[in-house]
């Protein structure tokens, strides 16, 4: 979650509302926790944008990011296979075990 002031949260809600009203955003979600006595709001949001220009993209706020790691070598260099292996680890291993 990302900390936001009341003004930042209202601005985000206005942006989402404007994009939906214009037909530029067709899906998304927002979660915010009400702040106590002036503390910032905790906000997480994702909403589609740019749909009027084609495929569009996403605005993501407050995402928790954990690096993807290969389950064999623990490396973070992708791309990764569906088996959660990096490409070098996903290659067939020679019978002598030496890559």
XYZ file of N, CA and C in Angstrom:
297
model
N 0.855 -1.174 0.000
C 0.000 0.000 0.000
C 0.900 1.235 0.000
N 0.383 2.307 -0.513
C 1.139 3.561 -0.603
C 0.447 4.619 0.245
N 1.230 5.376 0.985
C 0.665 6.469 1.782
C 0.281 7.626 0.866
N -0.907 8.190 1.089
C -1.389 9.346 0.326
C -2.102 10.293 1.263
N -1.936 11.576 0.989
C -2.711 12.578 1.720
C -4.149 12.538 1.218
N -5.044 13.211 1.917
C -6.445 13.280 1.489
C -6.537 13.915 0.099
N -5.743 14.958 -0.146
C -5.767 15.641 -1.439
C -5.300 14.707 -2.558
N -4.257 13.908 -2.307
C -3.766 12.969 -3.316
C -4.802 11.888 -3.603
N -5.476 11.406 -2.569
C -6.511 10.392 -2.748
C -7.676 10.949 -3.559
N -8.106 12.160 -3.254
C -9.206 12.785 -4.003
C -8.807 12.982 -5.464
N -7.559 13.383 -5.713
C -7.069 13.549 -7.077
C -7.082 12.217 -7.826
N -6.675 11.144 -7.162
C -6.706 9.816 -7.771
C -8.142 9.414 -8.108
N -9.060 9.609 -7.183
C -10.467 9.279 -7.423
C -11.024 10.100 -8.588
N -10.653 11.384 -8.671
C -11.088 12.231 -9.789
C -10.566 11.694 -11.117
N -9.277 11.260 -11.137
C -8.694 10.731 -12.366
C -9.426 9.466 -12.807
N -9.683 8.568 -11.866
C -10.406 7.336 -12.199
C -11.799 7.672 -12.727
N -12.511 8.569 -12.035
C -13.864 8.945 -12.442
C -13.874 9.562 -13.832
N -12.926 10.479 -14.097
C -12.857 11.136 -15.402
C -12.593 10.129 -16.520
N -11.712 9.177 -16.280
C -11.389 8.191 -17.314
C -12.567 7.255 -17.584
N -13.284 6.849 -16.537
C -14.457 5.998 -16.721
C -15.541 6.776 -17.475
N -15.763 8.037 -17.089
C -16.783 8.863 -17.749
C -16.476 9.071 -19.228
N -15.193 9.185 -19.576
C -14.787 9.403 -20.966
C -14.765 8.107 -21.775
N -14.947 6.953 -21.128
C -14.889 5.672 -21.831
C -13.467 5.196 -22.057
N -12.522 5.723 -21.280
C -11.113 5.378 -21.459
C -10.643 4.316 -20.477
N -11.459 3.932 -19.516
C -11.081 2.914 -18.532
C -12.281 2.020 -18.291
N -12.065 0.712 -18.440
C -13.176 -0.222 -18.333
C -13.082 -1.156 -17.146
N -11.963 -1.135 -16.431
C -11.836 -2.027 -15.287
C -10.759 -1.519 -14.354
N -10.844 -1.944 -13.108
C -9.850 -1.570 -12.126
C -10.370 -1.829 -10.724
N -9.541 -1.477 -9.760
C -9.962 -1.578 -8.369
C -9.179 -0.573 -7.541
N -9.746 -0.195 -6.421
C -9.071 0.695 -5.491
C -9.427 0.253 -4.074
N -8.445 0.334 -3.202
C -8.643 0.035 -1.787
C -7.944 1.131 -1.008
N -8.636 1.689 -0.023
C -7.981 2.669 0.842
C -8.483 2.484 2.263
N -7.564 2.700 3.179
C -7.878 2.591 4.592
C -8.003 3.985 5.161
N -9.073 4.243 5.871
C -9.353 5.564 6.415
C -8.296 5.934 7.442
N -7.773 7.142 7.278
C -6.721 7.622 8.168
C -7.312 8.131 9.478
N -6.541 8.016 10.537
C -6.936 8.540 11.839
C -6.192 9.837 12.110
N -6.901 10.852 12.502
C -6.355 12.138 12.958
C -5.181 12.643 12.124
N -5.420 12.798 10.818
C -4.441 13.455 9.965
C -3.341 12.574 9.397
N -3.288 11.309 9.775
C -2.275 10.431 9.185
C -2.649 10.147 7.746
N -1.661 9.751 6.922
C -1.973 9.486 5.512
C -2.877 8.265 5.338
N -3.565 8.234 4.201
C -4.357 7.068 3.813
C -3.413 6.014 3.246
N -3.723 4.759 3.474
C -3.027 3.656 2.817
C -3.842 3.294 1.591
N -3.221 3.357 0.401
C -3.955 3.200 -0.856
C -3.289 2.134 -1.717
N -4.104 1.290 -2.336
C -3.680 0.367 -3.379
C -4.711 0.477 -4.498
N -4.236 0.625 -5.731
C -5.160 0.772 -6.855
C -4.526 0.241 -8.130
N -5.373 -0.192 -9.041
C -4.985 -0.552 -10.394
C -6.171 -0.235 -11.286
N -5.917 0.537 -12.338
C -6.999 0.791 -13.281
C -6.442 0.950 -14.672
N -7.233 0.492 -15.646
C -6.837 0.541 -17.052
C -6.964 1.963 -17.570
N -6.014 2.354 -18.416
C -6.027 3.674 -19.050
C -5.629 3.521 -20.513
N -5.936 4.530 -21.310
C -5.502 4.552 -22.703
C -6.289 3.656 -23.626
N -7.449 3.197 -23.215
C -8.223 2.291 -24.051
C -8.786 2.984 -25.291
N -8.941 4.304 -25.262
C -9.433 5.035 -26.432
C -8.405 5.039 -27.562
N -7.141 4.766 -27.221
C -6.084 4.769 -28.232
C -5.692 3.349 -28.645
N -6.413 2.341 -28.209
C -6.073 0.963 -28.554
C -6.054 0.101 -27.312
N -4.999 -0.714 -27.184
C -4.927 -1.654 -26.078
C -4.753 -0.962 -24.740
N -4.034 0.142 -24.682
C -3.877 0.879 -23.441
C -2.898 0.248 -22.482
N -2.965 0.660 -21.236
C -2.059 0.178 -20.207
C -2.744 0.239 -18.858
N -1.939 0.275 -17.795
C -2.478 0.277 -16.434
C -1.750 1.310 -15.583
N -2.475 1.877 -14.642
C -1.885 2.654 -13.564
C -1.916 1.750 -12.342
N -0.768 1.559 -11.704
C -0.673 0.705 -10.526
C -0.100 1.533 -9.391
N -0.789 1.529 -8.259
C -0.376 2.305 -7.087
C -0.324 1.374 -5.889
N 0.773 1.446 -5.160
C 0.883 0.699 -3.911
C 1.097 -0.783 -4.071
N 1.658 -1.210 -5.201
C 1.895 -2.640 -5.410
C 3.088 -3.091 -4.585
N 2.937 -4.230 -3.962
C 4.050 -4.850 -3.245
C 4.859 -5.615 -4.275
N 6.127 -5.286 -4.400
C 6.948 -5.944 -5.405
C 7.979 -6.838 -4.741
N 7.961 -8.070 -5.134
C 8.958 -9.043 -4.729
C 9.585 -9.567 -6.004
N 10.910 -9.543 -6.100
C 11.509 -9.995 -7.351
C 11.193 -11.461 -7.633
N 11.015 -11.758 -8.908
C 10.820 -13.136 -9.325
C 12.192 -13.787 -9.338
N 12.299 -14.978 -8.778
C 13.572 -15.698 -8.733
C 13.392 -17.089 -9.329
N 14.443 -17.535 -10.000
C 14.480 -18.896 -10.527
C 14.514 -19.865 -9.351
N 13.693 -20.918 -9.411
C 13.644 -21.858 -8.292
C 14.886 -22.743 -8.232
N 15.690 -22.770 -9.299
C 16.901 -23.593 -9.285
C 18.125 -22.775 -8.876
N 18.414 -21.669 -9.585
C 19.649 -20.908 -9.324
C 19.414 -19.673 -8.462
N 18.152 -19.341 -8.191
C 17.741 -18.176 -7.392
C 18.066 -16.852 -8.088
N 18.413 -16.886 -9.373
C 18.702 -15.674 -10.130
C 17.440 -14.891 -10.445
N 17.606 -13.581 -10.650
C 16.478 -12.700 -10.954
C 16.415 -12.322 -12.427
N 17.365 -12.829 -13.233
C 17.389 -12.487 -14.650
C 16.415 -13.364 -15.407
N 15.424 -12.749 -16.011
C 14.449 -13.487 -16.791
C 14.866 -13.536 -18.233
N 13.996 -13.901 -19.104
C 12.614 -14.284 -18.844
C 12.525 -15.647 -18.171
N 11.338 -15.903 -17.628
C 11.108 -17.119 -16.866
C 10.085 -17.994 -17.577
N 10.203 -19.292 -17.358
C 9.250 -20.255 -17.917
C 8.068 -20.396 -16.964
N 7.052 -21.116 -17.400
C 5.901 -21.392 -16.536
C 6.288 -22.221 -15.319
N 7.409 -22.928 -15.412
C 7.888 -23.756 -14.305
C 8.727 -22.948 -13.313
N 8.765 -21.632 -13.465
C 9.511 -20.708 -12.602
C 11.013 -20.935 -12.672
N 11.492 -21.290 -13.865
C 12.920 -21.433 -14.120
C 13.355 -20.332 -15.072
N 14.586 -19.807 -14.885
C 15.117 -18.867 -15.868
C 15.458 -19.669 -17.128
N 15.656 -18.990 -18.248
C 15.909 -19.703 -19.499
C 17.138 -20.614 -19.434
N 18.284 -20.167 -18.868
C 19.424 -21.093 -18.803
C 19.113 -22.357 -18.004
N 18.407 -22.224 -16.888
C 18.086 -23.399 -16.071
C 17.031 -24.294 -16.730
N 16.253 -23.731 -17.634
C 15.201 -24.493 -18.291
C 15.721 -25.314 -19.470
N 16.952 -25.013 -19.929
C 17.524 -25.770 -21.041
C 17.774 -27.216 -20.620
N 17.673 -28.144 -21.575
C 17.954 -29.548 -21.240
C 19.384 -29.704 -20.718
N 19.554 -30.489 -19.689
C 20.863 -30.746 -19.096
C 21.500 -31.941 -19.811
N 22.777 -31.828 -20.237
C 23.445 -32.978 -20.849
C 23.528 -34.156 -19.888
N 23.626 -35.349 -20.409
C 23.662 -36.544 -19.563
C 24.854 -36.573 -18.620
N 25.978 -35.892 -18.988
C 27.128 -35.892 -18.097
C 26.982 -34.876 -16.985
N 25.864 -34.082 -16.989
C 25.588 -33.122 -15.921
C 26.368 -31.841 -16.004
N 27.149 -31.637 -17.051
C 27.935 -30.428 -17.218
C 27.309 -29.589 -18.315
N 26.912 -28.380 -17.941
C 26.241 -27.510 -18.927
C 27.239 -26.764 -19.775
